[in-house]
Amino acid sequence: MNRTNVSRREFLTTASTGVVAAIAASPLAGAEILNKKAGKLACAGGQPVRTKGWPSWPVWDRSAEDEILAVLRSGNWFRGSGTRVTEFEKRYAELLGAKSCLATASGTTALITALHTVGVEAGDEVIVSPYTFVASYNVIFMVKALPVFADSDAETFTIDPARIEERITERTRAILPVHILGLPAAMDPILAIARKHRLVVVEDACQAWLAEYKNQKCGLLGDLGCFSFQNSKHLPAGEGGAVVGNDEALVDRCHAFHNCGRPHGAFQPPGSNPTRGTNFRMQEFQAVILMSQMKRLEKDTRLRGENAQYLTSRLQDIPGIVPFKPNPGATRAVYHLYPFRYKKELFNQAPRQRFLEALGAEGIPCSGGYGPANKDGLLEEALNSKSYRRLFSKERLDRYRQENVLPRNDQLCAEAVWFTQNMLLGTRQDMDDIADAIEKIYENRDKLA
Ligand SMILES: *Cc1c(COP(=O)(O)O)cnc(C)c1O
């Protein structure tokens, strides 16, 4: 029999038959032995809950091929001579309900464009979430500003607004909330703090396509919002990104910056003075792939949402498994990753790494997610560089190091467990496999540590 083609139910039946025969004379109750949760852990040599694979990513079909070939044959591969990037910008703005959208080469270049354009300068400070991908703070270093981390809310996985004000100094210019894993950050309190202290807000929505806060799309709540279209993302094109906003003049200035400083739309550099800029342009090929991928985004997002909700309904009753809590006002999470926290106290003190290994052995791929950004070695590399020693006083950098202690984020980084978004594109039975495997590990927790 080909094991990979056997469903888990069939598989358990097959496995159980042998077990039943073997224990026929045993004093143990048959029902207990047949209970799937009581089976031996796969990491200890037992049968895994699942042997099937998971949906692969990215997903495409032939419908994109003609358009890609048409661009190739036209020779108009750059946005200046083609029409596709401009068309994509219009469509993505429509999809989000944004007044304006600029396509860029990547999410990283979108963030750099936004930070530069809202006026974050060398020697400024930007408050940012410490539970994030390295790009969120690398871009702050790229504009020679100081990334100042405000502690996380371990329940929501996002920045804790109550920890922001204590990190504001006279140099603070912006807040960079991250809708990490596709979970909307607490935008109302963040925006209130920004208004009070006259700070700009650039949203890192690089994992939050179609996510909503109070029924408004993430990326359109602050001054500018940034997206990524890298290959792993829900709207993939290999590489790619976008800056969106409702202030058209501001997005026009982003456009100028991303295109060597050339005037765009309403933005004319004052007098005959040129304005600084660079080349962060998207290619025509990327735009064609994105327009094709856009057709499936809403449907995929809905499916991920339904599966995530079902999975949460099954996981929330397992002791020691704490699903994430949405921020009040988060009306749509989009689950670039599905997160929960693992409480080893309820798993016989087994370290998270043991749990991850056991779950992987049951056929459920998983990871422990991000490490603490505030302890990333690249911080010291930056702070010790010539430019940072010129831009910030020794007193400021000393205080920065002293205050860069984030207990809630440490806890979150130590307890988190993630599943990737492609797993949420499966069936309800796939979600049951995940929950069954975790229940099985819980039942066998005495054999875990
Ligand atoms: C992917 C990502 C980025 C960077 O996007 P790239 O397109 O890879 O440059 C920034 N922030 C977050 C949170 C991301 O997930």
Short mmCIF file of N, CA, C and O in Angstrom, two decimals, residues 121-128 145-150 163-175 193-194 196-200 391-393 395-401 403-404:
data_model
loop_
_atom_site.label_atom_id
_atom_site.label_comp_id
_atom_site.label_asym_id
_atom_site.label_seq_id
_atom_site.Cartn_x
_atom_site.Cartn_y
_atom_site.Cartn_z
N GLU A 121 14.54 61.61 8.78
CA GLU A 121 15.88 61.99 8.34
C GLU A 121 16.93 61.33 9.23
O GLU A 121 16.62 60.85 10.33
N ALA A 122 18.15 61.38 8.76
CA ALA A 122 19.28 60.89 9.56
C ALA A 122 19.26 61.57 10.93
O ALA A 122 19.08 62.78 11.02
N GLY A 123 19.39 60.76 11.99
CA GLY A 123 19.40 61.31 13.35
C GLY A 123 18.02 61.35 13.99
O GLY A 123 17.89 61.64 15.17
N ASP A 124 16.97 61.05 13.24
CA ASP A 124 15.63 60.94 13.82
C ASP A 124 15.47 59.58 14.50
O ASP A 124 16.32 58.70 14.35
N GLU A 125 14.36 59.44 15.21
CA GLU A 125 14.03 58.15 15.82
C GLU A 125 12.66 57.69 15.33
O GLU A 125 11.78 58.51 15.09
N VAL A 126 12.52 56.38 15.18
CA VAL A 126 11.25 55.80 14.73
C VAL A 126 10.87 54.68 15.71
O VAL A 126 11.68 53.79 15.98
N ILE A 127 9.66 54.74 16.22
CA ILE A 127 9.20 53.69 17.14
C ILE A 127 8.59 52.55 16.33
O ILE A 127 7.76 52.78 15.45
N VAL A 128 9.06 51.34 16.62
CA VAL A 128 8.69 50.19 15.78
C VAL A 128 8.41 48.98 16.66
O VAL A 128 8.92 48.87 17.79
N ALA A 145 18.08 56.48 10.67
CA ALA A 145 17.35 56.83 11.88
C ALA A 145 17.51 55.69 12.89
O ALA A 145 18.04 54.63 12.55
N LEU A 146 17.04 55.93 14.12
CA LEU A 146 17.22 54.95 15.20
C LEU A 146 15.91 54.17 15.39
O LEU A 146 14.88 54.78 15.70
N PRO A 147 15.93 52.85 15.22
CA PRO A 147 14.71 52.09 15.51
C PRO A 147 14.57 51.90 17.01
O PRO A 147 15.44 51.31 17.64
N VAL A 148 13.49 52.41 17.57
CA VAL A 148 13.25 52.33 19.01
C VAL A 148 12.08 51.36 19.21
O VAL A 148 10.97 51.63 18.75
N PHE A 149 12.37 50.25 19.87
CA PHE A 149 11.35 49.21 20.01
C PHE A 149 10.46 49.48 21.24
O PHE A 149 10.98 49.73 22.33
N ALA A 150 9.15 49.41 21.02
CA ALA A 150 8.19 49.44 22.13
C ALA A 150 7.68 48.02 22.32
O ALA A 150 7.43 47.32 21.34
N ARG A 163 2.95 51.01 25.66
CA ARG A 163 4.41 51.07 25.84
C ARG A 163 5.07 52.03 24.85
O ARG A 163 6.29 52.11 24.77
N ILE A 164 4.27 52.78 24.07
CA ILE A 164 4.85 53.65 23.04
C ILE A 164 5.31 54.99 23.61
O ILE A 164 6.44 55.42 23.39
N GLU A 165 4.42 55.63 24.41
CA GLU A 165 4.73 57.02 24.82
C GLU A 165 6.02 57.12 25.62
O GLU A 165 6.78 58.08 25.47
N GLU A 166 6.31 56.11 26.45
CA GLU A 166 7.53 56.15 27.25
C GLU A 166 8.80 56.09 26.40
O GLU A 166 9.89 56.36 26.89
N ARG A 167 8.66 55.71 25.12
CA ARG A 167 9.84 55.64 24.24
C ARG A 167 10.00 56.88 23.35
O ARG A 167 10.95 56.97 22.58
N ILE A 168 9.07 57.83 23.46
CA ILE A 168 9.13 59.03 22.62
C ILE A 168 10.18 60.00 23.17
O ILE A 168 10.24 60.23 24.39
N THR A 169 11.03 60.54 22.31
CA THR A 169 11.99 61.57 22.70
C THR A 169 11.79 62.78 21.77
O THR A 169 10.95 62.74 20.87
N GLU A 170 12.60 63.80 21.97
CA GLU A 170 12.48 64.99 21.09
C GLU A 170 12.89 64.67 19.65
O GLU A 170 12.57 65.39 18.73
N ARG A 171 13.60 63.55 19.46
CA ARG A 171 14.02 63.16 18.11
C ARG A 171 13.00 62.27 17.39
O ARG A 171 13.16 61.97 16.21
N THR A 172 11.99 61.77 18.12
CA THR A 172 11.05 60.83 17.50
C THR A 172 10.27 61.53 16.40
O THR A 172 9.72 62.63 16.60
N ARG A 173 10.23 60.89 15.24
CA ARG A 173 9.55 61.50 14.09
C ARG A 173 8.36 60.66 13.62
O ARG A 173 7.41 61.19 13.07
N ALA A 174 8.43 59.34 13.82
CA ALA A 174 7.40 58.47 13.23
C ALA A 174 7.17 57.23 14.09
O ALA A 174 8.02 56.85 14.90
N ILE A 175 6.00 56.63 13.90
CA ILE A 175 5.71 55.31 14.46
C ILE A 175 5.51 54.37 13.28
O ILE A 175 4.88 54.73 12.28
N ILE A 193 -1.89 58.55 19.83
CA ILE A 193 -0.56 58.94 20.34
C ILE A 193 0.17 59.77 19.28
O ILE A 193 0.80 60.78 19.57
N ALA A 194 0.05 59.34 18.02
CA ALA A 194 0.73 60.05 16.93
C ALA A 194 0.21 61.49 16.82
O ALA A 194 0.99 62.44 16.68
N LYS A 196 -1.25 63.28 19.17
CA LYS A 196 -0.87 64.03 20.37
C LYS A 196 0.58 64.53 20.27
O LYS A 196 0.89 65.64 20.67
N HIS A 197 1.46 63.70 19.73
CA HIS A 197 2.89 64.05 19.70
C HIS A 197 3.35 64.51 18.32
O HIS A 197 4.54 64.62 18.07
N ARG A 198 2.41 64.73 17.41
CA ARG A 198 2.71 65.18 16.04
C ARG A 198 3.73 64.28 15.35
O ARG A 198 4.74 64.72 14.82
N LEU A 199 3.42 63.00 15.38
CA LEU A 199 4.28 62.01 14.71
C LEU A 199 3.56 61.51 13.46
O LEU A 199 2.34 61.48 13.42
N VAL A 200 4.33 61.10 12.46
CA VAL A 200 3.71 60.47 11.29
C VAL A 200 3.63 58.96 11.54
O VAL A 200 4.37 58.41 12.36
N LEU A 391 25.77 60.70 14.51
CA LEU A 391 24.39 61.22 14.53
C LEU A 391 23.78 61.27 15.92
O LEU A 391 22.89 62.06 16.18
N PHE A 392 24.25 60.38 16.83
CA PHE A 392 23.64 60.29 18.16
C PHE A 392 24.72 60.43 19.22
O PHE A 392 25.83 59.88 19.07
N SER A 393 24.36 61.13 20.31
CA SER A 393 25.33 61.32 21.39
C SER A 393 25.58 59.98 22.08
O SER A 393 24.75 59.07 22.03
N GLU A 395 25.51 59.58 25.19
CA GLU A 395 24.48 59.47 26.24
C GLU A 395 23.22 58.82 25.67
O GLU A 395 22.61 57.96 26.29
N ARG A 396 22.83 59.26 24.47
CA ARG A 396 21.60 58.72 23.87
C ARG A 396 21.76 57.23 23.58
O ARG A 396 20.86 56.43 23.85
N LEU A 397 22.90 56.86 23.02
CA LEU A 397 23.09 55.44 22.67
C LEU A 397 23.20 54.57 23.92
O LEU A 397 22.70 53.45 23.94
N ASP A 398 23.80 55.11 24.97
CA ASP A 398 23.88 54.35 26.23
C ASP A 398 22.48 54.13 26.79
O ASP A 398 22.14 53.02 27.22
N ARG A 399 21.69 55.20 26.79
CA ARG A 399 20.32 55.08 27.31
C ARG A 399 19.51 54.12 26.43
O ARG A 399 18.72 53.32 26.92
N TYR A 400 19.73 54.21 25.14
CA TYR A 400 19.03 53.31 24.20
C TYR A 400 19.29 51.86 24.59
O TYR A 400 18.38 51.04 24.69
N ARG A 401 20.54 51.54 24.84
CA ARG A 401 20.90 50.16 25.20
C ARG A 401 20.25 49.75 26.52
O ARG A 401 19.75 48.64 26.67
N GLU A 403 17.48 50.92 27.85
CA GLU A 403 16.01 50.82 27.78
C GLU A 403 15.53 49.73 26.83
O GLU A 403 14.34 49.45 26.76
N ASN A 404 16.46 49.14 26.12
CA ASN A 404 16.09 48.19 25.07
C ASN A 404 15.81 46.79 25.65
O ASN A 404 16.35 45.78 25.22
#
